[in-house]
XYZ file of C-alpha atoms in Angstrom:
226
model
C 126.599 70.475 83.694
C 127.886 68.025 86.351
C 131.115 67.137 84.957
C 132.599 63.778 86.320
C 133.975 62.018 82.814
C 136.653 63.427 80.908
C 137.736 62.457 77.308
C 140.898 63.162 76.015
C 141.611 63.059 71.969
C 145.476 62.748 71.777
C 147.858 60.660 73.716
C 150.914 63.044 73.355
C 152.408 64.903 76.029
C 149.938 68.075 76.495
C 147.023 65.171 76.190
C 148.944 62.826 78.762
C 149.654 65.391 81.091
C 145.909 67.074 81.231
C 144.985 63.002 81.524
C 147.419 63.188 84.811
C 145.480 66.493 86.061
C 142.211 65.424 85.758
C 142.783 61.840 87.639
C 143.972 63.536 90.360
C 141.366 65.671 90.552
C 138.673 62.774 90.654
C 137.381 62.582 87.406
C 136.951 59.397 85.324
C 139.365 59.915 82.776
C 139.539 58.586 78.939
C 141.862 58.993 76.516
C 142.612 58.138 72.729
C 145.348 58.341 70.148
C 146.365 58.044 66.900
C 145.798 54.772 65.809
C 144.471 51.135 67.755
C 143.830 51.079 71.901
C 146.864 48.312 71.463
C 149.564 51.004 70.623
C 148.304 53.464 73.364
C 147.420 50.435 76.132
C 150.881 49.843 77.913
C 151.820 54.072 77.243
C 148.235 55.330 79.314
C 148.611 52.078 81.789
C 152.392 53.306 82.625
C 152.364 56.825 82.252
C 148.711 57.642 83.820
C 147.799 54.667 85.732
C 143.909 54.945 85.721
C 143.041 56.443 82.853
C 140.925 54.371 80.413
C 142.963 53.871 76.827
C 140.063 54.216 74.260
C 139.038 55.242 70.586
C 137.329 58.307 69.814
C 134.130 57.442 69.775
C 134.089 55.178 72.920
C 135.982 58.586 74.359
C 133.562 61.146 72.994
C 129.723 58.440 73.709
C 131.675 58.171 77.877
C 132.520 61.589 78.454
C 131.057 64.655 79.820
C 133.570 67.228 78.533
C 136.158 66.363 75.899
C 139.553 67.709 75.407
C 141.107 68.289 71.684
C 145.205 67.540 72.633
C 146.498 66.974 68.675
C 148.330 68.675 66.353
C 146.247 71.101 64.578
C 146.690 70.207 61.811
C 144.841 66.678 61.966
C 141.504 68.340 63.973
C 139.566 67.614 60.599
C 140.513 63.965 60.622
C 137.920 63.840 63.082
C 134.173 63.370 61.550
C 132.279 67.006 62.628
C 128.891 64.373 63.624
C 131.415 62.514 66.100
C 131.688 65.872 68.401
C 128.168 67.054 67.811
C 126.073 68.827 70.550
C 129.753 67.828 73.507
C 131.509 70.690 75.296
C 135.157 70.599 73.767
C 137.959 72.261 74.831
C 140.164 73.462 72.381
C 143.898 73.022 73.353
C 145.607 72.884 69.939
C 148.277 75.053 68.682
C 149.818 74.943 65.300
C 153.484 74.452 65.447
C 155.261 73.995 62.355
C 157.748 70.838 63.162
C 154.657 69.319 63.583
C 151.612 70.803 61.325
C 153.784 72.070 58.813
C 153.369 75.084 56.298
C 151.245 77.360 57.827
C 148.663 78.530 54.979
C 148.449 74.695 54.048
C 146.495 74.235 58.014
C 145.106 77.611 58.556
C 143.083 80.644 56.585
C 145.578 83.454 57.465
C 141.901 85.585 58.360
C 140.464 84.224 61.393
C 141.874 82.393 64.637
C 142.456 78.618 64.941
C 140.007 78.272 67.294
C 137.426 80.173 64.841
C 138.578 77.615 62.267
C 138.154 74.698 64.655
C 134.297 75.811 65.515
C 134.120 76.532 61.813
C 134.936 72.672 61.511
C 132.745 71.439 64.085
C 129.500 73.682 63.609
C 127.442 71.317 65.852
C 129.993 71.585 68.714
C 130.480 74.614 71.646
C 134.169 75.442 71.089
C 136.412 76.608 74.077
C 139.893 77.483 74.343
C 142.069 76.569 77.370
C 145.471 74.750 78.355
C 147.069 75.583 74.952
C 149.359 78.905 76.217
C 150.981 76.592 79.013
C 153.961 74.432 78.022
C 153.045 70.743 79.388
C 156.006 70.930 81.649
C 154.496 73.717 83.509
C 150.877 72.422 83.300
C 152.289 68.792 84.955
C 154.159 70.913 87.973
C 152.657 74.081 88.879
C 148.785 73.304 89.525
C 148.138 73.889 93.217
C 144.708 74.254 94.982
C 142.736 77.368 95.084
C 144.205 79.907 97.205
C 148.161 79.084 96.991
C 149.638 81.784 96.306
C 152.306 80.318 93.922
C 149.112 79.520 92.020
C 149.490 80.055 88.124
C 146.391 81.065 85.287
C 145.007 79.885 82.408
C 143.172 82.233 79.812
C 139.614 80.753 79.053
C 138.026 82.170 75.928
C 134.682 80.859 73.600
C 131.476 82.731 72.717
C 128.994 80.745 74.570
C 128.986 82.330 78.370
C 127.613 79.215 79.502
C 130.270 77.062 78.227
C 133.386 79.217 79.683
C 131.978 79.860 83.071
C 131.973 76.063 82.888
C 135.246 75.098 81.590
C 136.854 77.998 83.906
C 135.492 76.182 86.725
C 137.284 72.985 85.161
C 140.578 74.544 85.136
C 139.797 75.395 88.575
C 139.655 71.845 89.389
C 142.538 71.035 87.645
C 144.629 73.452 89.450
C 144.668 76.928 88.006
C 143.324 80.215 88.102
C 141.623 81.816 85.423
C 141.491 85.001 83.140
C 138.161 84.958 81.137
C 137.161 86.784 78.089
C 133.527 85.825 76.163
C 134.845 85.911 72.487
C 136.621 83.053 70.740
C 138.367 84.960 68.368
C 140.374 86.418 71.595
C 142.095 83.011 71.557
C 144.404 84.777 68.904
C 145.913 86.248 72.103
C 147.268 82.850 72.559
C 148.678 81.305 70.014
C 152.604 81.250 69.270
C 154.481 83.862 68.648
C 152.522 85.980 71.332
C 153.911 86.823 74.631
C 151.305 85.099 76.033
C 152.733 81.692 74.293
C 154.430 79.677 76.727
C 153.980 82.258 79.778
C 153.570 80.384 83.135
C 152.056 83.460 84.946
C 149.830 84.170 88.319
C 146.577 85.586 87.496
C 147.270 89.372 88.012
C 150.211 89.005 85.327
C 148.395 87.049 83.260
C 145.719 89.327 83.150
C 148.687 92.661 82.753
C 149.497 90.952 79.540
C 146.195 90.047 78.158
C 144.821 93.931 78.766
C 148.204 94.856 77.009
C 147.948 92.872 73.936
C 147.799 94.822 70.679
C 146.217 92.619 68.029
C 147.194 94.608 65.569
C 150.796 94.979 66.046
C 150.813 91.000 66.703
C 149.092 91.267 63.361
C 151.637 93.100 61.818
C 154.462 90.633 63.351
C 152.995 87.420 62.086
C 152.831 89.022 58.881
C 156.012 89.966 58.936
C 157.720 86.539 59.652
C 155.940 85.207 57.150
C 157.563 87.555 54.624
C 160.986 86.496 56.305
């Protein structure tokens, strides 16, 4: 896939930042939020000068790769048929000031990103950007070869699909550690010491051969007994 469009689903501040990233690295850019292209207009026009203010579907029907940048917990206000047969990275996290009580989002037996392709069953699911704070994401991508240069972690189950959005987040200004399983994207989400990280690829890739799933298991567990 030639990828020159990018749509972004959520106008927050992960979703404005990646917006930011990907105009500067040449690509057409669109972007929609929660409710009419009138609320959103003067934010994108301001904020990310360039960038195309947009509903979904305009987003989704004008964009070669599509970026999910909302709080979990409102991924299935989206219609599954809207996303069918697109590329979508998956960039959500829950958090709980925003997506609230934790089994009310997410089955405590699989991944979010297992839930999200769940969800959208017509749809090639890949997670990226979510580890990051958007503070980080906005000021340390640098060109290939710097070596202040951070990572990203790029995860899914179709090969074809990560080799293509690692080669995204290569345009967009970061390494990347890849793994070909979805479910990996557990090694991500909060409460793991990957969460929030800003790390060159040779760390990045120390902690991700360190991770114990089952002791982060046992933690999550544990805090929700707390």
């Amino acid at each position: 896939m030639d990828i020159k469009r990018v749509g972004i689903i959520g106008a927050g501040k992960v979703g404005i930042v990646l917006a930011g990233l990907a105009l500067k690295a040449g690509y057409e850019v669109r972007i929609s939020g929660s409710g009419a292209v009138d609320k959103i207009d003067l934010t994108i026009k301001t904020l990310v000068p360039g960038a195309i203010a947009s509903e979904n579907a305009d987003v989704v029907a004008n964009s070669d790769i599509i970026i999910l940048a909302i709080p979990l917990s409102r991924y299935k206000n989206i219609d599954p048929a809207l996303l069918k047969g697109k590329l979508v990275i998956d960039a959500m996290n829950y958090w709980w000031e925003t997506d609230g009580i934790r089994e009310e989002v997410l089955d405590p037996n699989s991944t979010s990103s297992e839930q999200v392709q769940a969800y959208f069953k017509d749809t090639t699911i890949v997670k990226a950007f979510n580890h990051m704070g958007y503070h980080n994401l906005q000021e340390e991508a640098r060109p290939a070869g710097d070596p202040k240069r951070k990572a990203l972690f790029v995860t899914g189950d179709d090969h074809e699909a990560v080799d293509e959005v690692a080669h995204f987040v290569d345009t967009m200004g970061f390494d990347q550690v890849i793994h070909y399983n979805l479910a990996d994207g557990i090694m991500t989400e909060p409460g793991s010491p990957l969460f929030g990280a800003s790390l060159k690829h040779n760390e990045l890739k120390r902690v991700i051969d360190n991770f114990d799933r089952t002791e982060f298991g046992r933690q999550i567990a544990a805090s929700k007994q707390a």
